[in-house]
Coordinates of C-alpha atoms and ligand atoms in Angstrom, one line a residue:
M50 CA 33.5 99.6 80.7
S51 CA 37.1 100.0 79.6
D52 CA 37.2 100.1 75.9
T53 CA 34.8 102.9 74.9
V54 CA 35.9 106.0 72.9
R55 CA 36.4 109.1 75.1
P56 CA 37.7 112.6 74.5
A57 CA 41.5 112.8 74.7
T58 CA 41.6 114.9 78.0
T59 CA 39.2 112.5 79.7
E60 CA 41.2 109.6 78.5
R61 CA 44.5 111.1 79.7
A62 CA 42.9 111.8 83.2
R63 CA 41.6 108.3 83.3
R64 CA 45.1 106.8 82.4
E65 CA 46.7 109.0 85.1
D66 CA 44.1 107.8 87.6
I67 CA 44.7 104.1 86.7
G68 CA 48.5 104.7 87.0
D69 CA 48.0 106.2 90.5
R70 CA 45.8 103.3 91.6
K71 CA 48.4 100.8 90.4
R72 CA 51.3 102.7 92.2
A73 CA 49.2 102.8 95.4
L74 CA 48.5 99.0 95.1
A75 CA 52.2 98.3 94.5
Q76 CA 53.1 100.3 97.6
L77 CA 50.4 98.7 99.7
F78 CA 51.6 95.2 98.8
D79 CA 55.2 96.3 99.4
R80 CA 54.2 97.1 103.0
S81 CA 52.4 93.7 103.3
A82 CA 55.3 91.8 101.8
P83 CA 57.5 91.3 104.9
T84 CA 54.7 89.4 106.8
Y85 CA 52.4 88.2 104.0
E86 CA 51.7 84.5 104.7
R87 CA 54.2 84.5 107.5
V88 CA 52.0 85.1 110.6
G89 CA 51.2 81.4 111.2
V90 CA 47.9 81.4 109.3
E91 CA 47.8 79.2 106.2
H92 CA 45.5 81.0 103.8
F93 CA 47.0 81.9 100.4
A94 CA 49.2 78.7 100.1
D95 CA 46.1 76.5 100.4
L96 CA 44.2 78.5 97.8
G97 CA 47.2 78.5 95.5
R98 CA 47.4 74.7 95.6
R99 CA 43.7 74.4 94.9
L100 CA 43.9 76.7 91.9
V101 CA 46.8 74.8 90.4
A102 CA 44.9 71.5 90.9
Y103 CA 42.0 73.0 89.0
A104 CA 44.3 74.1 86.1
E105 CA 45.4 70.4 85.6
L106 CA 48.9 71.4 84.5
T107 CA 51.1 68.8 82.9
G108 CA 54.9 68.3 82.7
G109 CA 56.6 70.5 80.1
Q110 CA 54.0 73.3 79.9
R111 CA 54.7 77.0 79.9
V112 CA 52.7 79.0 82.5
L113 CA 52.1 82.6 83.3
D114 CA 51.0 83.5 86.9
V115 CA 49.6 87.1 87.1
G116 CA 49.8 88.9 90.4
C117 CA 52.1 86.1 91.7
G118 CA 52.7 87.7 95.1
T119 CA 55.0 85.6 97.2
G120 CA 54.5 82.5 95.1
A121 CA 51.4 80.8 96.5
V122 CA 50.4 79.7 93.0
L123 CA 53.8 80.0 91.3
V124 CA 55.5 77.4 93.5
P125 CA 53.0 74.6 93.0
A126 CA 52.6 75.6 89.3
A127 CA 56.4 75.3 88.8
R128 CA 56.3 71.9 90.5
A129 CA 53.4 70.8 88.2
V130 CA 55.1 71.7 85.0
G131 CA 58.5 70.3 86.1
E132 CA 62.0 71.1 84.8
R133 CA 61.0 70.6 81.1
G134 CA 58.4 73.3 81.6
E135 CA 58.6 77.0 82.6
A136 CA 56.7 79.1 85.1
I137 CA 56.8 82.9 85.0
G138 CA 55.3 85.0 87.7
V139 CA 54.6 88.7 87.4
D140 CA 53.7 91.1 90.2
I141 CA 53.6 94.9 90.4
S142 CA 55.1 94.9 94.0
A143 CA 58.9 94.6 94.1
G144 CA 58.6 93.5 97.7
M145 CA 56.3 90.6 96.9
V146 CA 58.5 89.5 93.9
A147 CA 61.6 89.5 96.2
R148 CA 59.7 87.1 98.5
A149 CA 58.6 84.9 95.5
R150 CA 62.2 84.7 94.3
E151 CA 63.3 83.5 97.8
E152 CA 60.6 80.8 97.7
L153 CA 61.7 79.6 94.2
T154 CA 65.3 79.4 95.3
R155 CA 64.4 77.7 98.6
H156 CA 62.4 75.0 96.7
G157 CA 65.1 74.6 93.9
L158 CA 62.7 75.6 91.2
H159 CA 65.2 77.0 88.7
H160 CA 62.9 76.7 85.8
A161 CA 60.6 79.4 87.4
R162 CA 61.0 83.1 87.5
A163 CA 59.3 86.0 89.3
L164 CA 59.4 89.4 87.6
V165 CA 58.3 92.9 88.6
G166 CA 55.8 94.3 86.2
D167 CA 52.2 95.3 85.5
A168 CA 50.4 92.0 84.8
E169 CA 47.5 93.9 83.2
T170 CA 49.7 94.7 80.2
V171 CA 52.4 92.1 80.6
A172 CA 55.0 94.3 78.9
L173 CA 58.0 92.5 80.3
E174 CA 61.5 93.0 78.9
D175 CA 63.0 89.9 80.4
A176 CA 60.6 87.3 79.3
P177 CA 59.2 86.3 75.9
V178 CA 55.4 86.8 76.3
G179 CA 54.4 86.8 72.7
P180 CA 51.0 85.8 71.3
G181 CA 50.2 82.1 71.7
S182 CA 53.2 81.4 73.9
F183 CA 51.6 80.0 77.1
D184 CA 49.7 76.8 77.9
A185 CA 48.1 78.4 80.9
V186 CA 47.5 81.7 82.6
L187 CA 46.9 81.6 86.3
A188 CA 45.5 84.4 88.5
G189 CA 45.3 83.6 92.2
I190 CA 43.2 86.2 94.2
S191 CA 44.7 88.9 92.0
L192 CA 42.7 89.8 88.9
F193 CA 40.0 91.8 90.8
F194 CA 42.7 94.2 92.0
F195 CA 43.5 95.2 88.4
P196 CA 41.8 98.4 87.3
R197 CA 41.1 97.0 83.8
P198 CA 40.4 93.3 84.2
R199 CA 38.5 93.2 80.9
T200 CA 41.6 94.4 79.0
A201 CA 43.8 92.0 80.9
V202 CA 41.6 89.0 80.2
A203 CA 41.5 89.8 76.5
R204 CA 45.3 90.1 76.5
Y205 CA 45.6 86.7 78.3
H206 CA 43.4 85.1 75.6
R207 CA 46.0 86.3 73.0
L208 CA 48.9 85.0 75.0
L209 CA 47.5 81.5 75.3
K210 CA 48.2 78.8 72.7
P211 CA 45.1 77.4 71.0
G212 CA 43.5 75.0 73.6
G213 CA 45.3 76.8 76.5
R214 CA 43.5 77.6 79.7
I215 CA 43.0 80.5 82.1
A216 CA 42.4 79.6 85.8
V217 CA 41.3 82.4 88.1
S218 CA 40.5 82.3 91.9
W219 CA 38.4 85.1 93.4
W220 CA 36.1 85.8 96.3
G221 CA 32.4 84.9 96.6
R222 CA 30.6 86.1 99.7
P223 CA 32.6 86.8 102.8
D224 CA 31.6 85.0 106.1
P225 CA 28.4 86.8 107.2
R226 CA 29.3 86.1 110.9
W227 CA 32.2 88.6 110.4
D228 CA 30.0 91.4 109.1
R229 CA 29.7 92.9 112.6
V230 CA 33.5 93.0 112.9
F231 CA 33.8 95.1 109.8
A232 CA 30.8 97.2 110.8
A233 CA 32.4 98.0 114.2
S234 CA 35.6 99.3 112.5
A235 CA 33.8 101.2 109.7
P236 CA 33.2 104.5 111.6
Y237 CA 36.9 104.9 112.4
G238 CA 38.5 104.7 108.9
R239 CA 38.0 105.4 105.3
G240 CA 37.9 103.3 102.1
P241 CA 36.6 99.9 101.1
S242 CA 37.2 96.6 102.8
S243 CA 39.4 94.2 100.8
H244 CA 36.2 92.5 99.6
A245 CA 34.6 95.7 98.2
L246 CA 34.4 96.0 94.4
P247 CA 33.7 98.9 92.1
D248 CA 30.2 99.1 90.6
D249 CA 31.4 98.1 87.2
S250 CA 33.6 95.2 88.4
P251 CA 33.1 92.0 86.4
F252 CA 33.7 90.2 89.7
R253 CA 30.3 91.2 91.1
S254 CA 28.7 87.9 90.0
I255 CA 29.7 84.6 88.3
E256 CA 27.5 85.6 85.4
T257 CA 29.3 89.0 84.8
F258 CA 32.7 87.4 85.0
H259 CA 31.7 84.6 82.6
A260 CA 30.4 87.2 80.2
V261 CA 33.7 89.0 80.2
L262 CA 35.6 85.8 79.5
S263 CA 33.2 84.9 76.7
T264 CA 33.5 88.4 75.2
A265 CA 37.3 88.0 75.2
G266 CA 36.8 84.8 73.1
F267 CA 37.1 82.1 75.8
T268 CA 35.0 78.9 75.6
D269 CA 34.1 76.2 78.1
V270 CA 33.8 78.8 80.9
E271 CA 32.9 77.2 84.3
T272 CA 33.1 78.2 87.9
T273 CA 33.2 76.1 91.0
E274 CA 32.5 77.7 94.4
E275 CA 34.0 76.2 97.5
D276 CA 34.5 77.1 101.2
C277 CA 37.6 78.9 102.2
V278 CA 38.0 78.2 106.0
T279 CA 40.7 80.2 107.7
R280 CA 41.6 79.6 111.3
F281 CA 43.2 82.2 113.6
A282 CA 44.7 80.8 116.8
N283 CA 43.6 83.9 118.7
R284 CA 42.7 87.6 118.3
E285 CA 46.4 88.7 118.2
Q286 CA 47.0 86.4 115.3
W287 CA 44.0 87.8 113.5
W288 CA 45.4 91.3 113.9
S289 CA 48.8 90.3 112.6
W290 CA 47.1 88.6 109.7
V291 CA 45.1 91.7 108.8
W292 CA 48.2 93.8 108.7
S293 CA 49.9 91.2 106.5
T294 CA 47.2 91.4 103.8
A295 CA 45.5 94.1 101.7
G296 CA 43.1 94.4 104.7
R297 CA 45.7 96.8 106.2
Q298 CA 44.6 99.4 103.7
F299 CA 41.6 100.3 105.9
W300 CA 43.6 100.3 109.1
E301 CA 46.2 102.7 107.7
T302 CA 43.5 105.3 107.3
V303 CA 42.4 105.1 111.0
P304 CA 43.9 108.2 112.7
E305 CA 46.5 107.5 115.4
E306 CA 44.2 109.1 118.1
S307 CA 41.3 106.8 117.2
R308 CA 43.3 103.6 116.9
A309 CA 42.7 102.4 120.5
A310 CA 39.0 103.0 120.3
A311 CA 38.7 101.3 116.9
E312 CA 40.7 98.3 118.1
A313 CA 38.6 98.0 121.3
A314 CA 35.3 98.1 119.2
V315 CA 36.6 95.3 117.0
N316 CA 38.0 93.2 119.9
A317 CA 34.6 93.3 121.5
E318 CA 33.1 91.8 118.3
L319 CA 35.9 89.3 118.0
A320 CA 35.2 88.1 121.5
G321 CA 31.7 87.1 120.4
L322 CA 33.2 85.0 117.6
E323 CA 35.7 83.1 119.6
S324 CA 35.3 79.3 119.9
P325 CA 35.9 77.6 123.3
D326 CA 39.7 77.2 122.5
G327 CA 40.0 80.9 121.8
G328 CA 40.4 80.3 118.1
L329 CA 38.5 82.3 115.4
Y330 CA 37.2 80.8 112.2
S331 CA 36.1 82.4 109.0
T332 CA 34.3 80.6 106.2
S333 CA 34.2 82.6 103.1
K334 CA 33.3 81.5 99.6
V335 CA 36.1 81.2 97.0
R336 CA 35.5 80.7 93.3
F337 CA 37.7 78.9 90.8
T338 CA 36.9 79.9 87.2
L339 CA 38.3 78.0 84.2
A340 CA 38.1 78.8 80.6
R341 CA 39.7 77.7 77.3
R342 CA 41.0 79.4 74.2
E343 CA 39.5 77.5 71.3
R344 CA 41.8 75.0 69.5
Ligands
SAM193 C1 46.2 89.0 97.3 S1 47.7 89.1 96.5 C2 47.7 87.4 95.8 C3 49.1 87.0 95.5 C4 49.2 85.5 95.1 N1 48.7 85.2 93.8 C5 48.6 84.6 96.2 O1 47.8 83.8 95.8 O2 49.1 84.7 97.3 C6 47.4 90.1 95.1 C7 48.6 90.4 94.3 O3 48.3 91.1 93.1 C8 49.3 92.0 92.8 N2 48.9 93.0 91.8 C9 47.9 93.9 92.0 N3 47.8 94.6 90.8 C10 48.7 94.1 90.0 C11 49.1 94.4 88.6 N4 48.5 95.4 87.9 N5 50.1 93.7 88.1 C12 50.7 92.8 88.7 N6 50.4 92.4 90.0 C13 49.4 93.1 90.6 C14 49.7 92.5 94.2 O4 50.9 93.2 94.2 C15 49.6 91.3 95.0 O5 50.8 90.7 95.2

């Protein structure tokens, strides 16, 4: 848990560790940014639209999108609140924010901004993010990356206006058919898959995440679980996609001399998953959680 009292040296070491993890994540997503959602696989854009639909935004609202990435949530959110509203995206990766800004410009969404910053603390110089200043806080496939999600959620509760809503998308179980693909790669590299969570993560079950939201003061907490079907045209596209996401973290640890063997082991498993047209399908569970700050 994040908010217990600790000796000063332990607390300092913990803060340094959290700082290191955040820097590593920012660099990881900086490396993904050039190809993220650009390899011909529609994945995050679809999830982003679904999250915004759940949030039921209306014209004129003020919205904060935490971990905005390249704008999968921010762009439809900015459209939903319209020019009388405002949408602010925050992301720790400068590379992702540069891409989000391009998207906002391309779509003419001048009432939306993307800012580089730590969305866990939301200490932004360029945007007024005072208490009670947002109608909605959105977090699309991002909150479980934050080292202190409990602290973040408590902060978002304070940032919301009375009656304001938080909407979070996050992963349920990955497609079990793909377990053998990840098992085949495991001996060659280090570290977790992008679906792995720390033992104390609130995202280990719907109940634990709901408890965190309730503790932070949210009411009307509900989660809907849906399928997330992703189609890859062929193996090559799947490989490009992995390197365009946080999934590259594992592959970066595979030593150069083992890369060919690791790829061959994975390709052998992918061959068994191919449909007759050569395509690959993954059906994971995605969760959409909504909660409200009391009026
Ligand atoms: C999987 S991406 C999702 C991006 C976007 N919301 C989407 O739906 O495509 C996760 C994002 O969270 C960002 N992120 C991770 N930790 C963060 C933090 N502490 N503050 C802000 N952004 C963070 C990453 O840089 C990355 O862009």
